[in-house]
């Protein structure tokens, strides 16, 4: 009798153990919710990391573009200035520079006559001449300056050939021009007490990027002091 009860109880204990073991192999609702919360947090962190990487890449790409255009603009102005000349016989060839501010940003205007395409060493300019004007404009969004280059061919014969204007650089926080008279830097030209046809010894071009970083290029004017030897035709005199 007692043995039968013992034998009959064994399946009951066994089935009970199976039922308990089956419950332990599953997940409760709380465990599922907790897992989903952790997984969601990880996904948010990963998404933030990818978004931050994209934003950083865009910023670096924008800075690289700004640096490239500033370098090209400075090289272009430097090339033009290396061939700058002024003739005391023609007042319209005189170099002039004014300083102003647009929306609180320094904004200069530089006008001069120049020989085009000087030789690689910069000491012997070409005999082709052009009138150049570098001037700023407010960008369409009103936040930055744009630097424009305007050129006019055959400026010494009063031609009516339309000028050509191109955008040289955008997203600028400033465009300044400094001119050295042999003693000190000036922000306007010509200085008081000097002849209008007088050229500065050298010119410094300063461009400011959107982050406030300044890029400066100094250019020596090879024909400074030779204003009286430049003839009406735009060619240098025999002594030049």
PDB file of C-alpha atoms in Angstrom:
ATOM      1  CA  UNK A   1       0.000   0.000   0.000  1.00  0.00           C
ATOM      2  CA  UNK A   2       2.635   2.464   1.046  1.00  0.00           C
ATOM      3  CA  UNK A   3       4.770   1.405  -1.907  1.00  0.00           C
ATOM      4  CA  UNK A   4       1.868   2.137  -4.270  1.00  0.00           C
ATOM      5  CA  UNK A   5       1.499   5.596  -2.843  1.00  0.00           C
ATOM      6  CA  UNK A   6       5.162   6.167  -3.216  1.00  0.00           C
ATOM      7  CA  UNK A   7       5.066   4.980  -6.795  1.00  0.00           C
ATOM      8  CA  UNK A   8       1.954   7.056  -7.518  1.00  0.00           C
ATOM      9  CA  UNK A   9       3.516  10.211  -6.092  1.00  0.00           C
ATOM     10  CA  UNK A  10       6.579  10.067  -8.308  1.00  0.00           C
ATOM     11  CA  UNK A  11       4.859  11.163 -11.534  1.00  0.00           C
ATOM     12  CA  UNK A  12       3.240  14.009  -9.675  1.00  0.00           C
ATOM     13  CA  UNK A  13       6.609  15.284  -8.439  1.00  0.00           C
ATOM     14  CA  UNK A  14       8.065  14.741 -11.864  1.00  0.00           C
ATOM     15  CA  UNK A  15       5.316  16.651 -13.628  1.00  0.00           C
ATOM     16  CA  UNK A  16       5.582  19.423 -11.091  1.00  0.00           C
ATOM     17  CA  UNK A  17       9.307  19.715 -11.737  1.00  0.00           C
ATOM     18  CA  UNK A  18       8.646  19.857 -15.474  1.00  0.00           C
ATOM     19  CA  UNK A  19       6.103  22.623 -15.050  1.00  0.00           C
ATOM     20  CA  UNK A  20       8.480  24.704 -12.897  1.00  0.00           C
ATOM     21  CA  UNK A  21      11.357  24.112 -15.287  1.00  0.00           C
ATOM     22  CA  UNK A  22       9.160  25.224 -18.235  1.00  0.00           C
ATOM     23  CA  UNK A  23       8.318  28.528 -16.548  1.00  0.00           C
ATOM     24  CA  UNK A  24      11.994  29.339 -15.936  1.00  0.00           C
ATOM     25  CA  UNK A  25      12.848  28.913 -19.636  1.00  0.00           C
ATOM     26  CA  UNK A  26      10.448  31.740 -20.717  1.00  0.00           C
ATOM     27  CA  UNK A  27      10.553  35.569 -20.204  1.00  0.00           C
ATOM     28  CA  UNK A  28       8.270  37.693 -18.132  1.00  0.00           C
ATOM     29  CA  UNK A  29       6.682  40.869 -19.491  1.00  0.00           C
ATOM     30  CA  UNK A  30       8.923  42.955 -17.244  1.00  0.00           C
ATOM     31  CA  UNK A  31      12.049  41.292 -18.642  1.00  0.00           C
ATOM     32  CA  UNK A  32      10.904  41.914 -22.231  1.00  0.00           C
ATOM     33  CA  UNK A  33      10.161  45.568 -21.517  1.00  0.00           C
ATOM     34  CA  UNK A  34      13.516  46.012 -19.822  1.00  0.00           C
ATOM     35  CA  UNK A  35      15.319  44.437 -22.788  1.00  0.00           C
ATOM     36  CA  UNK A  36      13.479  46.669 -25.247  1.00  0.00           C
ATOM     37  CA  UNK A  37      14.367  49.749 -23.174  1.00  0.00           C
ATOM     38  CA  UNK A  38      18.072  48.806 -23.173  1.00  0.00           C
ATOM     39  CA  UNK A  39      18.006  48.055 -26.902  1.00  0.00           C
ATOM     40  CA  UNK A  40      16.288  51.393 -27.606  1.00  0.00           C
ATOM     41  CA  UNK A  41      18.923  53.224 -25.575  1.00  0.00           C
ATOM     42  CA  UNK A  42      21.722  51.553 -27.529  1.00  0.00           C
ATOM     43  CA  UNK A  43      20.059  52.448 -30.827  1.00  0.00           C
ATOM     44  CA  UNK A  44      19.686  56.076 -29.744  1.00  0.00           C
ATOM     45  CA  UNK A  45      23.376  56.210 -28.817  1.00  0.00           C
ATOM     46  CA  UNK A  46      24.399  54.665 -32.145  1.00  0.00           C
ATOM     47  CA  UNK A  47      22.143  57.048 -34.071  1.00  0.00           C
ATOM     48  CA  UNK A  48      23.587  60.023 -32.197  1.00  0.00           C
ATOM     49  CA  UNK A  49      27.118  58.852 -32.971  1.00  0.00           C
ATOM     50  CA  UNK A  50      26.366  58.501 -36.697  1.00  0.00           C
ATOM     51  CA  UNK A  51      24.590  61.865 -36.778  1.00  0.00           C
ATOM     52  CA  UNK A  52      27.515  63.522 -35.010  1.00  0.00           C
ATOM     53  CA  UNK A  53      29.942  61.940 -37.475  1.00  0.00           C
ATOM     54  CA  UNK A  54      27.918  63.252 -40.424  1.00  0.00           C
ATOM     55  CA  UNK A  55      27.781  66.712 -38.889  1.00  0.00           C
ATOM     56  CA  UNK A  56      31.531  66.689 -38.261  1.00  0.00           C
ATOM     57  CA  UNK A  57      32.180  65.561 -41.823  1.00  0.00           C
ATOM     58  CA  UNK A  58      30.006  68.374 -43.166  1.00  0.00           C
ATOM     59  CA  UNK A  59      31.824  70.935 -41.017  1.00  0.00           C
ATOM     60  CA  UNK A  60      35.235  69.708 -42.145  1.00  0.00           C
ATOM     61  CA  UNK A  61      34.102  69.729 -45.769  1.00  0.00           C
ATOM     62  CA  UNK A  62      32.822  73.303 -45.394  1.00  0.00           C
ATOM     63  CA  UNK A  63      36.083  74.467 -43.803  1.00  0.00           C
ATOM     64  CA  UNK A  64      38.104  72.802 -46.549  1.00  0.00           C
ATOM     65  CA  UNK A  65      35.987  74.560 -49.179  1.00  0.00           C
ATOM     66  CA  UNK A  66      36.423  77.914 -47.425  1.00  0.00           C
ATOM     67  CA  UNK A  67      40.185  77.427 -47.136  1.00  0.00           C
ATOM     68  CA  UNK A  68      40.491  76.441 -50.804  1.00  0.00           C
ATOM     69  CA  UNK A  69      38.550  79.435 -52.080  1.00  0.00           C
ATOM     70  CA  UNK A  70      40.461  81.827 -49.813  1.00  0.00           C
ATOM     71  CA  UNK A  71      43.772  80.479 -51.069  1.00  0.00           C
ATOM     72  CA  UNK A  72      42.664  80.784 -54.712  1.00  0.00           C
ATOM     73  CA  UNK A  73      41.372  84.322 -54.112  1.00  0.00           C
ATOM     74  CA  UNK A  74      44.628  85.424 -52.495  1.00  0.00           C
ATOM     75  CA  UNK A  75      46.638  83.890 -55.341  1.00  0.00           C
ATOM     76  CA  UNK A  76      44.465  85.643 -57.928  1.00  0.00           C
ATOM     77  CA  UNK A  77      44.802  89.047 -56.260  1.00  0.00           C
ATOM     78  CA  UNK A  78      48.522  88.504 -55.744  1.00  0.00           C
ATOM     79  CA  UNK A  79      49.047  87.695 -59.416  1.00  0.00           C
ATOM     80  CA  UNK A  80      47.150  90.802 -60.488  1.00  0.00           C
ATOM     81  CA  UNK A  81      48.975  93.055 -58.032  1.00  0.00           C
ATOM     82  CA  UNK A  82      52.393  91.781 -59.135  1.00  0.00           C
ATOM     83  CA  UNK A  83      51.723  93.465 -62.475  1.00  0.00           C
ATOM     84  CA  UNK A  84      50.218  96.685 -61.069  1.00  0.00           C
ATOM     85  CA  UNK A  85      51.445  99.931 -62.572  1.00  0.00           C
ATOM     86  CA  UNK A  86      50.587 103.623 -62.528  1.00  0.00           C
ATOM     87  CA  UNK A  87      51.532 106.279 -65.050  1.00  0.00           C
ATOM     88  CA  UNK A  88      52.008 109.882 -64.007  1.00  0.00           C
ATOM     89  CA  UNK A  89      50.904 110.782 -67.554  1.00  0.00           C
ATOM     90  CA  UNK A  90      47.445 109.203 -67.115  1.00  0.00           C
ATOM     91  CA  UNK A  91      45.512 109.855 -63.944  1.00  0.00           C
ATOM     92  CA  UNK A  92      43.065 107.011 -64.607  1.00  0.00           C
ATOM     93  CA  UNK A  93      45.823 104.416 -64.069  1.00  0.00           C
ATOM     94  CA  UNK A  94      46.314 105.424 -60.428  1.00  0.00           C
ATOM     95  CA  UNK A  95      45.844 102.832 -57.715  1.00  0.00           C
ATOM     96  CA  UNK A  96      43.221 103.591 -55.083  1.00  0.00           C
ATOM     97  CA  UNK A  97      41.934 101.796 -52.022  1.00  0.00           C
ATOM     98  CA  UNK A  98      39.134 102.686 -49.623  1.00  0.00           C
ATOM     99  CA  UNK A  99      38.104 101.135 -46.318  1.00  0.00           C
ATOM    100  CA  UNK A 100      34.496 100.678 -45.218  1.00  0.00           C
ATOM    101  CA  UNK A 101      32.256  98.341 -43.215  1.00  0.00           C
ATOM    102  CA  UNK A 102      29.266  96.307 -44.413  1.00  0.00           C
ATOM    103  CA  UNK A 103      27.006  94.987 -41.646  1.00  0.00           C
ATOM    104  CA  UNK A 104      29.827  95.501 -39.183  1.00  0.00           C
ATOM    105  CA  UNK A 105      32.348  93.608 -41.322  1.00  0.00           C
ATOM    106  CA  UNK A 106      35.482  95.266 -42.762  1.00  0.00           C
ATOM    107  CA  UNK A 107      34.957  95.807 -46.479  1.00  0.00           C
ATOM    108  CA  UNK A 108      37.633  97.412 -48.656  1.00  0.00           C
ATOM    109  CA  UNK A 109      37.585  98.329 -52.331  1.00  0.00           C
ATOM    110  CA  UNK A 110      40.799  98.110 -54.369  1.00  0.00           C
ATOM    111  CA  UNK A 111      41.162  99.586 -57.876  1.00  0.00           C
ATOM    112  CA  UNK A 112      44.305  99.518 -60.011  1.00  0.00           C
ATOM    113  CA  UNK A 113      45.688  99.076 -63.512  1.00  0.00           C
ATOM    114  CA  UNK A 114      47.897  96.090 -64.226  1.00  0.00           C
ATOM    115  CA  UNK A 115      49.866  94.262 -66.865  1.00  0.00           C
ATOM    116  CA  UNK A 116      48.298  90.881 -67.479  1.00  0.00           C
ATOM    117  CA  UNK A 117      50.027  87.528 -67.133  1.00  0.00           C
ATOM    118  CA  UNK A 118      53.394  88.553 -65.685  1.00  0.00           C
ATOM    119  CA  UNK A 119      56.296  86.175 -66.179  1.00  0.00           C
ATOM    120  CA  UNK A 120      56.884  83.473 -63.607  1.00  0.00           C
ATOM    121  CA  UNK A 121      59.568  85.465 -61.762  1.00  0.00           C
ATOM    122  CA  UNK A 122      57.241  88.486 -61.658  1.00  0.00           C
ATOM    123  CA  UNK A 123      59.975  90.954 -62.650  1.00  0.00           C
ATOM    124  CA  UNK A 124      58.958  91.596 -66.275  1.00  0.00           C
ATOM    125  CA  UNK A 125      55.202  92.078 -66.742  1.00  0.00           C
ATOM    126  CA  UNK A 126      53.341  91.585 -70.000  1.00  0.00           C
ATOM    127  CA  UNK A 127      52.414  94.626 -72.122  1.00  0.00           C
ATOM    128  CA  UNK A 128      48.676  93.738 -72.116  1.00  0.00           C
ATOM    129  CA  UNK A 129      46.887  95.910 -69.578  1.00  0.00           C
ATOM    130  CA  UNK A 130      43.589  95.788 -67.740  1.00  0.00           C
ATOM    131  CA  UNK A 131      41.730  97.868 -65.165  1.00  0.00           C
ATOM    132  CA  UNK A 132      40.804  95.823 -62.106  1.00  0.00           C
ATOM    133  CA  UNK A 133      38.429  96.418 -59.243  1.00  0.00           C
ATOM    134  CA  UNK A 134      38.077  94.175 -56.208  1.00  0.00           C
ATOM    135  CA  UNK A 135      35.022  94.982 -54.155  1.00  0.00           C
ATOM    136  CA  UNK A 136      32.708  93.327 -51.589  1.00  0.00           C
ATOM    137  CA  UNK A 137      28.981  92.691 -51.624  1.00  0.00           C
ATOM    138  CA  UNK A 138      26.617  91.433 -48.949  1.00  0.00           C
ATOM    139  CA  UNK A 139      25.722  87.766 -49.494  1.00  0.00           C
ATOM    140  CA  UNK A 140      22.084  86.929 -50.354  1.00  0.00           C
ATOM    141  CA  UNK A 141      21.456  85.637 -46.825  1.00  0.00           C
ATOM    142  CA  UNK A 142      22.892  88.852 -45.339  1.00  0.00           C
ATOM    143  CA  UNK A 143      25.318  86.991 -43.060  1.00  0.00           C
ATOM    144  CA  UNK A 144      28.586  87.190 -44.983  1.00  0.00           C
ATOM    145  CA  UNK A 145      30.539  89.165 -47.555  1.00  0.00           C
ATOM    146  CA  UNK A 146      31.233  88.174 -51.133  1.00  0.00           C
ATOM    147  CA  UNK A 147      34.411  89.293 -52.889  1.00  0.00           C
ATOM    148  CA  UNK A 148      33.986  90.200 -56.554  1.00  0.00           C
ATOM    149  CA  UNK A 149      36.561  90.855 -59.266  1.00  0.00           C
ATOM    150  CA  UNK A 150      35.746  93.221 -62.113  1.00  0.00           C
ATOM    151  CA  UNK A 151      38.033  93.758 -65.080  1.00  0.00           C
ATOM    152  CA  UNK A 152      37.942  96.189 -67.977  1.00  0.00           C
ATOM    153  CA  UNK A 153      40.192  95.767 -71.012  1.00  0.00           C
ATOM    154  CA  UNK A 154      41.848  98.645 -72.897  1.00  0.00           C
ATOM    155  CA  UNK A 155      41.237 101.138 -70.072  1.00  0.00           C
ATOM    156  CA  UNK A 156      43.578 103.792 -71.471  1.00  0.00           C
ATOM    157  CA  UNK A 157      41.632 104.568 -74.640  1.00  0.00           C
ATOM    158  CA  UNK A 158      38.215 105.179 -73.135  1.00  0.00           C
ATOM    159  CA  UNK A 159      36.670 102.060 -74.706  1.00  0.00           C
ATOM    160  CA  UNK A 160      33.116 100.974 -74.085  1.00  0.00           C
ATOM    161  CA  UNK A 161      33.783  97.284 -73.849  1.00  0.00           C
ATOM    162  CA  UNK A 162      31.563  95.916 -71.057  1.00  0.00           C
ATOM    163  CA  UNK A 163      33.352  94.988 -67.862  1.00  0.00           C
ATOM    164  CA  UNK A 164      33.487  91.381 -66.754  1.00  0.00           C
ATOM    165  CA  UNK A 165      32.565  90.592 -63.165  1.00  0.00           C
ATOM    166  CA  UNK A 166      33.096  87.295 -61.380  1.00  0.00           C
ATOM    167  CA  UNK A 167      32.513  86.085 -57.835  1.00  0.00           C
ATOM    168  CA  UNK A 168      35.926  85.339 -56.371  1.00  0.00           C
ATOM    169  CA  UNK A 169      35.022  84.199 -52.845  1.00  0.00           C
ATOM    170  CA  UNK A 170      31.968  83.915 -50.624  1.00  0.00           C
ATOM    171  CA  UNK A 171      31.203  83.374 -46.926  1.00  0.00           C
ATOM    172  CA  UNK A 172      33.723  85.997 -45.839  1.00  0.00           C
ATOM    173  CA  UNK A 173      33.693  87.768 -42.490  1.00  0.00           C
ATOM    174  CA  UNK A 174      35.975  90.525 -43.759  1.00  0.00           C
ATOM    175  CA  UNK A 175      38.056  91.885 -46.653  1.00  0.00           C
ATOM    176  CA  UNK A 176      40.827  94.337 -45.775  1.00  0.00           C
ATOM    177  CA  UNK A 177      43.586  95.974 -47.787  1.00  0.00           C
ATOM    178  CA  UNK A 178      46.697  97.500 -46.215  1.00  0.00           C
ATOM    179  CA  UNK A 179      49.203  99.511 -48.243  1.00  0.00           C
ATOM    180  CA  UNK A 180      52.811 100.234 -47.271  1.00  0.00           C
ATOM    181  CA  UNK A 181      54.328 103.563 -48.276  1.00  0.00           C
ATOM    182  CA  UNK A 182      57.850 102.563 -47.308  1.00  0.00           C
ATOM    183  CA  UNK A 183      57.427 103.644 -43.688  1.00  0.00           C
ATOM    184  CA  UNK A 184      54.068 102.434 -42.394  1.00  0.00           C
ATOM    185  CA  UNK A 185      50.919 100.533 -43.310  1.00  0.00           C
ATOM    186  CA  UNK A 186      47.841 102.502 -44.359  1.00  0.00           C
ATOM    187  CA  UNK A 187      44.255 101.405 -44.920  1.00  0.00           C
ATOM    188  CA  UNK A 188      43.570 104.021 -47.622  1.00  0.00           C
ATOM    189  CA  UNK A 189      45.357 105.075 -50.784  1.00  0.00           C
ATOM    190  CA  UNK A 190      46.653 107.460 -51.988  1.00  0.00           C
ATOM    191  CA  UNK A 191      47.760 108.996 -48.691  1.00  0.00           C
ATOM    192  CA  UNK A 192      47.537 112.712 -48.069  1.00  0.00           C
ATOM    193  CA  UNK A 193      50.503 114.683 -49.330  1.00  0.00           C
ATOM    194  CA  UNK A 194      51.541 112.194 -52.013  1.00  0.00           C
ATOM    195  CA  UNK A 195      50.879 112.252 -55.740  1.00  0.00           C
ATOM    196  CA  UNK A 196      47.801 110.452 -56.961  1.00  0.00           C
ATOM    197  CA  UNK A 197      49.864 108.312 -59.328  1.00  0.00           C
ATOM    198  CA  UNK A 198      52.158 107.098 -56.544  1.00  0.00           C
ATOM    199  CA  UNK A 199      52.167 103.349 -56.014  1.00  0.00           C
ATOM    200  CA  UNK A 200      52.641 101.760 -52.581  1.00  0.00           C
ATOM    201  CA  UNK A 201      55.742  99.690 -52.022  1.00  0.00           C
ATOM    202  CA  UNK A 202      53.684  96.634 -51.146  1.00  0.00           C
ATOM    203  CA  UNK A 203      50.095  95.639 -50.516  1.00  0.00           C
ATOM    204  CA  UNK A 204      48.691  93.251 -47.909  1.00  0.00           C
ATOM    205  CA  UNK A 205      45.416  91.471 -48.646  1.00  0.00           C
ATOM    206  CA  UNK A 206      43.577  90.105 -45.593  1.00  0.00           C
ATOM    207  CA  UNK A 207      40.592  87.778 -45.920  1.00  0.00           C
ATOM    208  CA  UNK A 208      38.656  86.579 -42.876  1.00  0.00           C
ATOM    209  CA  UNK A 209      36.827  83.240 -42.930  1.00  0.00           C
ATOM    210  CA  UNK A 210      33.465  82.559 -41.205  1.00  0.00           C
ATOM    211  CA  UNK A 211      35.266  81.429 -38.037  1.00  0.00           C
ATOM    212  CA  UNK A 212      37.148  84.720 -37.749  1.00  0.00           C
ATOM    213  CA  UNK A 213      40.508  83.314 -38.901  1.00  0.00           C
ATOM    214  CA  UNK A 214      42.501  85.804 -40.992  1.00  0.00           C
ATOM    215  CA  UNK A 215      44.508  84.840 -44.073  1.00  0.00           C
ATOM    216  CA  UNK A 216      47.065  87.388 -45.212  1.00  0.00           C
ATOM    217  CA  UNK A 217      49.134  87.737 -48.366  1.00  0.00           C
ATOM    218  CA  UNK A 218      51.704  90.483 -48.982  1.00  0.00           C
ATOM    219  CA  UNK A 219      52.637  91.465 -52.514  1.00  0.00           C
ATOM    220  CA  UNK A 220      55.548  93.677 -53.552  1.00  0.00           C
ATOM    221  CA  UNK A 221      54.739  96.092 -56.372  1.00  0.00           C
ATOM    222  CA  UNK A 222      57.692  95.830 -58.731  1.00  0.00           C
ATOM    223  CA  UNK A 223      56.842  99.030 -60.622  1.00  0.00           C
ATOM    224  CA  UNK A 224      56.533 101.174 -57.500  1.00  0.00           C
ATOM    225  CA  UNK A 225      58.742 104.247 -57.933  1.00  0.00           C
ATOM    226  CA  UNK A 226      58.694 103.951 -61.747  1.00  0.00           C
ATOM    227  CA  UNK A 227      55.469 105.852 -62.355  1.00  0.00           C
ATOM    228  CA  UNK A 228      57.170 108.446 -64.549  1.00  0.00           C
ATOM    229  CA  UNK A 229      58.695 105.800 -66.843  1.00  0.00           C
ATOM    230  CA  UNK A 230      55.412 104.160 -67.786  1.00  0.00           C
ATOM    231  CA  UNK A 231      54.327 105.666 -71.090  1.00  0.00           C
ATOM    232  CA  UNK A 232      50.810 106.532 -72.253  1.00  0.00           C
ATOM    233  CA  UNK A 233      50.599 103.300 -74.250  1.00  0.00           C
ATOM    234  CA  UNK A 234      50.942 101.318 -71.059  1.00  0.00           C
ATOM    235  CA  UNK A 235      54.422 100.079 -71.974  1.00  0.00           C
ATOM    236  CA  UNK A 236      57.368 100.642 -69.742  1.00  0.00           C
ATOM    237  CA  UNK A 237      59.962 103.170 -70.727  1.00  0.00           C
ATOM    238  CA  UNK A 238      63.438 102.152 -71.778  1.00  0.00           C
ATOM    239  CA  UNK A 239      64.719 102.806 -68.285  1.00  0.00           C
ATOM    240  CA  UNK A 240      62.013 100.519 -66.739  1.00  0.00           C
TER     241      UNK A 240
END
